[in-house]
Amino acid sequence: MDLASAYQRLLEILAEIEDLKMAAAVLYWDRQTEMPPGGSVARGEQLTTLRRLAHEKLVQPKVGELLADLVTEAATMPGDSDQASMIRVAKREYEMATRIPSRLVVAMSEASDLAYHKWLEARAANDFATFVPALERVVALSRETAAALGYEDHPLDALIDQVEPGLDASKVAALFAELREPLVGLTRRIVASDAGRRAGLLHQEYPAGKQLELGMAAVRAIGFDVDRRGRQALSVHPFSISFSPDDTRITTRINRDYLGTSFFALLHEAGHGTYMQGIPDRLRRSILHEGASAGLHESQSRLWENVVGRSRYFWQHFLPVARAVFPSQFGTATVEEAYAAANVVRPSLIRVEADEVTYNLHIMIRFELEKAVLDGTLDLADLPEAWNRKFAAYLGIIPPDDLTGVLQDIHWTMRFGGSFQSYTIGNVASIALYRQALSENPGMHLDWSEGRFDSLLRWMQDNVHTHGSKFFPEELLVRATGAGLTAGPYLEHITDKYTELYQL
Ligand code: ZN
């Protein structure tokens, strides 16, 4: 087989794998939005089968043979070309997948299905102990996965590398070490001021239908194409998912007494959605039709949720829109009041509801606990107590029970370790990317006050979305901003914003 035919054959196999993954994604979407509870066992089996088939298709010897022929040729091409990138990324995925036996893929899928149900049970009973046996199995399989993938220092290295190619636990720990003290200190200074004084505006009764009307107006304004290439639904936990660049779905949830829940979740998920819609059509049905990493994905959601949606300029434009939808609730509110209400900082128990300043502290707590459990220095039975101790140290509050503490996240039902760090990476990267976009388009943020967000979206499309998953996150950041992952610009942005807002 000549090299051109070998490359075509590889693309065909990868396209079929994508089809299987996207079919699984449709089943997942349906499970979270439409499926009756009775469907869950059958759906678990269907998802396991599709995941196994995708895995088996990728590890077939033919893929290895094709890659062996193609890598030498790829070395002679420009590294950022589609073809060289396709071969490079396929090789990495193939090598990772061949290290994980099918048996382990199936065991993990089954264990996570059971853990999900036990987690729901434990939440209903508000009792972590109910979750421990199923979680123990997930931890054991996560360790086994890490060992199969291989690592030098810590099992977390392998798990992090799966979602943040090129990063490891020590690099993440170094980033967190830079963030920890300044964020704990800033939180304390805000608490000591009169934090929470302006919370009232968003905490009123907001009818559900109107909440969606307002949130979707914001989603359309920032440039997520919801009509022709997108959909929105409700789910218990907001998420976004994509089946192709032309079919990207987002969800939100409604809290009748707090507008922020649905509104900022919609902006967040639509941010993810712009990334998927921004990946060029020529990469569809390929291994490059993805974001660069979970953290880079999160940089796009945080950009629109926080940098834009919680900015003064955004509310200069959006306050009249909000007032038209909610005349009595927004009645006499000023831009300053809306801006302040969108940026209330207060140590809180629940990660997904945490503000911009305290959010990363929630992430560090989880990362440090995962590290301790995986290296055997912390028993799962002691996790709730360790959780509470860290909450007291970083946030100055202690969860009253497991439900508002250690049982709050779904992530550990799927695997233990390597997921949470990406949220903080996203926060930090969102500021780095925004600052670069602003330096190339001075005054760009002033457009927001007139409801124009296209220059920011276009910059992200040209510098981030267009590459799909060609580059490692660090490499993409260097290309886009000239610097890798570093805490400095993020800390400066957050400190400046809240020092001004709270007059510290
Ligand atoms: Zn997200």
Short mmCIF file of C-alpha atoms in Angstrom, two decimals, residues 113-284:
data_model
loop_
_atom_site.label_atom_id
_atom_site.label_comp_id
_atom_site.label_asym_id
_atom_site.label_seq_id
_atom_site.Cartn_x
_atom_site.Cartn_y
_atom_site.Cartn_z
CA ASP A 113 -22.09 2.78 36.20
CA LEU A 114 -22.43 1.10 39.62
CA ALA A 115 -20.62 3.98 41.34
CA TYR A 116 -23.05 6.46 39.74
CA HIS A 117 -26.03 4.62 41.24
CA LYS A 118 -24.35 4.20 44.64
CA TRP A 119 -23.45 7.89 44.58
CA LEU A 120 -27.12 8.79 44.02
CA GLU A 121 -28.08 6.44 46.88
CA ALA A 122 -25.42 7.91 49.17
CA ARG A 123 -26.62 11.42 48.32
CA ALA A 124 -30.23 10.49 49.09
CA ALA A 125 -29.08 9.06 52.45
CA ASN A 126 -26.56 11.88 52.99
CA ASP A 127 -24.03 9.21 53.90
CA PHE A 128 -20.57 8.89 52.34
CA ALA A 129 -20.08 5.37 53.76
CA THR A 130 -22.77 4.08 51.35
CA PHE A 131 -20.58 5.23 48.44
CA VAL A 132 -17.24 3.87 49.75
CA PRO A 133 -17.27 0.26 48.38
CA ALA A 134 -18.20 1.39 44.84
CA LEU A 135 -15.72 4.26 45.04
CA GLU A 136 -12.99 1.87 46.22
CA ARG A 137 -13.47 -0.08 43.00
CA VAL A 138 -13.19 3.10 40.91
CA VAL A 139 -10.01 4.10 42.78
CA ALA A 140 -8.48 0.64 42.27
CA LEU A 141 -9.28 0.71 38.54
CA SER A 142 -7.97 4.29 38.23
CA ARG A 143 -4.69 3.14 39.82
CA GLU A 144 -4.62 0.19 37.44
CA THR A 145 -5.24 2.51 34.49
CA ALA A 146 -2.40 4.78 35.61
CA ALA A 147 -0.06 1.80 35.99
CA ALA A 148 -1.03 0.52 32.53
CA LEU A 149 -0.42 3.94 30.94
CA GLY A 150 2.84 4.30 32.82
CA TYR A 151 4.26 7.15 34.92
CA GLU A 152 7.47 8.13 36.65
CA ASP A 153 6.51 9.87 39.88
CA HIS A 154 2.82 9.62 40.69
CA PRO A 155 -0.26 7.77 39.35
CA LEU A 156 -1.90 11.18 38.87
CA ASP A 157 0.73 12.00 36.21
CA ALA A 158 -0.74 9.40 33.86
CA LEU A 159 -4.35 10.37 34.59
CA ILE A 160 -3.66 14.09 34.08
CA ASP A 161 -1.76 13.44 30.84
CA GLN A 162 -4.86 11.74 29.43
CA VAL A 163 -6.90 14.96 29.56
CA GLU A 164 -4.08 17.58 29.63
CA PRO A 165 -1.47 16.17 27.27
CA GLY A 166 2.03 17.09 28.41
CA LEU A 167 1.09 18.12 31.94
CA ASP A 168 1.72 16.15 35.14
CA ALA A 169 0.96 16.34 38.86
CA SER A 170 4.08 18.32 39.76
CA LYS A 171 3.37 21.02 37.14
CA VAL A 172 -0.21 21.28 38.37
CA ALA A 173 0.95 21.39 42.00
CA ALA A 174 3.40 24.19 41.10
CA LEU A 175 0.60 26.23 39.51
CA PHE A 176 -1.60 25.69 42.56
CA ALA A 177 1.24 26.68 44.90
CA GLU A 178 1.45 30.03 43.09
CA LEU A 179 -2.31 30.57 43.36
CA ARG A 180 -3.05 29.32 46.87
CA GLU A 181 -1.78 32.06 49.21
CA PRO A 182 -2.85 35.05 47.09
CA LEU A 183 -6.37 33.63 46.63
CA VAL A 184 -6.79 32.63 50.29
CA GLY A 185 -5.58 36.12 51.26
CA LEU A 186 -7.86 37.91 48.77
CA THR A 187 -10.84 35.86 49.99
CA ARG A 188 -10.09 36.84 53.60
CA ARG A 189 -9.84 40.53 52.71
CA ILE A 190 -13.14 40.39 50.85
CA VAL A 191 -14.88 38.57 53.72
CA ALA A 192 -13.52 41.17 56.16
CA SER A 193 -15.07 43.90 53.99
CA ASP A 194 -18.83 43.95 53.61
CA ALA A 195 -19.07 41.01 51.20
CA GLY A 196 -22.52 39.80 50.26
CA ARG A 197 -24.12 43.19 50.65
CA ARG A 198 -25.19 43.31 47.01
CA ALA A 199 -26.47 39.79 46.52
CA GLY A 200 -30.16 40.75 46.42
CA LEU A 201 -30.70 41.60 42.76
CA LEU A 202 -30.24 38.11 41.34
CA HIS A 203 -31.83 36.44 44.39
CA GLN A 204 -35.50 37.08 43.70
CA GLU A 205 -38.26 35.02 42.19
CA TYR A 206 -37.56 34.57 38.47
CA PRO A 207 -40.11 32.49 36.49
CA ALA A 208 -38.42 29.59 34.66
CA GLY A 209 -39.55 30.34 31.11
CA LYS A 210 -38.38 33.93 31.31
CA GLN A 211 -35.01 32.82 32.74
CA LEU A 212 -34.45 30.77 29.62
CA GLU A 213 -35.57 33.64 27.41
CA LEU A 214 -32.98 35.95 28.97
CA GLY A 215 -30.19 33.37 29.12
CA MET A 216 -30.68 32.37 25.50
CA ALA A 217 -30.63 36.03 24.46
CA ALA A 218 -27.14 36.23 26.01
CA VAL A 219 -26.10 32.95 24.37
CA ARG A 220 -27.17 34.23 20.94
CA ALA A 221 -25.48 37.59 21.56
CA ILE A 222 -22.05 36.03 22.19
CA GLY A 223 -22.27 34.12 18.92
CA PHE A 224 -23.23 30.55 19.80
CA ASP A 225 -25.37 29.40 16.86
CA VAL A 226 -28.28 27.79 18.66
CA ASP A 227 -30.77 27.83 15.81
CA ARG A 228 -29.08 26.11 12.90
CA ARG A 229 -26.20 24.27 14.58
CA GLY A 230 -27.19 24.03 18.24
CA ARG A 231 -29.83 23.03 20.76
CA GLN A 232 -30.57 23.77 24.40
CA ALA A 233 -32.25 21.54 26.99
CA LEU A 234 -32.56 21.19 30.75
CA SER A 235 -30.58 18.70 32.88
CA VAL A 236 -29.73 18.17 36.56
CA HIS A 237 -26.08 19.12 35.93
CA PRO A 238 -25.45 21.59 33.10
CA PHE A 239 -23.16 20.28 30.36
CA SER A 240 -22.33 20.69 26.69
CA ILE A 241 -21.76 18.02 24.10
CA SER A 242 -21.06 17.96 20.38
CA PHE A 243 -21.75 15.37 17.71
CA SER A 244 -20.19 17.38 14.87
CA PRO A 245 -19.22 21.03 14.29
CA ASP A 246 -22.80 21.49 13.06
CA ASP A 247 -24.57 19.87 16.00
CA THR A 248 -23.58 21.14 19.43
CA ARG A 249 -25.92 20.92 22.43
CA ILE A 250 -25.97 22.78 25.73
CA THR A 251 -28.04 22.38 28.88
CA THR A 252 -28.79 24.42 31.96
CA ARG A 253 -30.81 24.09 35.15
CA ILE A 254 -33.23 26.52 36.73
CA ASN A 255 -33.36 27.83 40.28
CA ARG A 256 -36.52 29.92 40.57
CA ASP A 257 -35.06 31.99 43.43
CA TYR A 258 -31.69 32.77 41.86
CA LEU A 259 -31.24 33.94 38.28
CA GLY A 260 -27.47 33.33 38.32
CA THR A 261 -27.76 29.52 38.23
CA SER A 262 -29.34 29.28 34.79
CA PHE A 263 -27.87 32.45 33.36
CA PHE A 264 -24.18 31.81 34.01
CA ALA A 265 -24.50 28.08 33.28
CA LEU A 266 -25.89 28.95 29.84
CA LEU A 267 -23.03 31.37 29.13
CA HIS A 268 -20.56 28.76 30.41
CA GLU A 269 -21.89 25.91 28.31
CA ALA A 270 -22.32 28.15 25.26
CA GLY A 271 -18.63 29.06 25.69
CA HIS A 272 -17.78 25.36 25.37
CA GLY A 273 -20.20 25.29 22.46
CA THR A 274 -18.43 28.09 20.56
CA TYR A 275 -15.24 25.99 20.73
CA MET A 276 -16.95 23.00 19.11
CA GLN A 277 -18.68 25.17 16.52
CA GLY A 278 -15.38 26.89 15.77
CA ILE A 279 -13.45 23.76 14.81
CA PRO A 280 -13.11 23.82 11.02
CA ASP A 281 -15.40 21.58 9.01
CA ARG A 282 -12.47 19.86 7.29
CA LEU A 283 -11.56 18.28 10.65
CA ARG A 284 -15.02 16.79 11.20
#
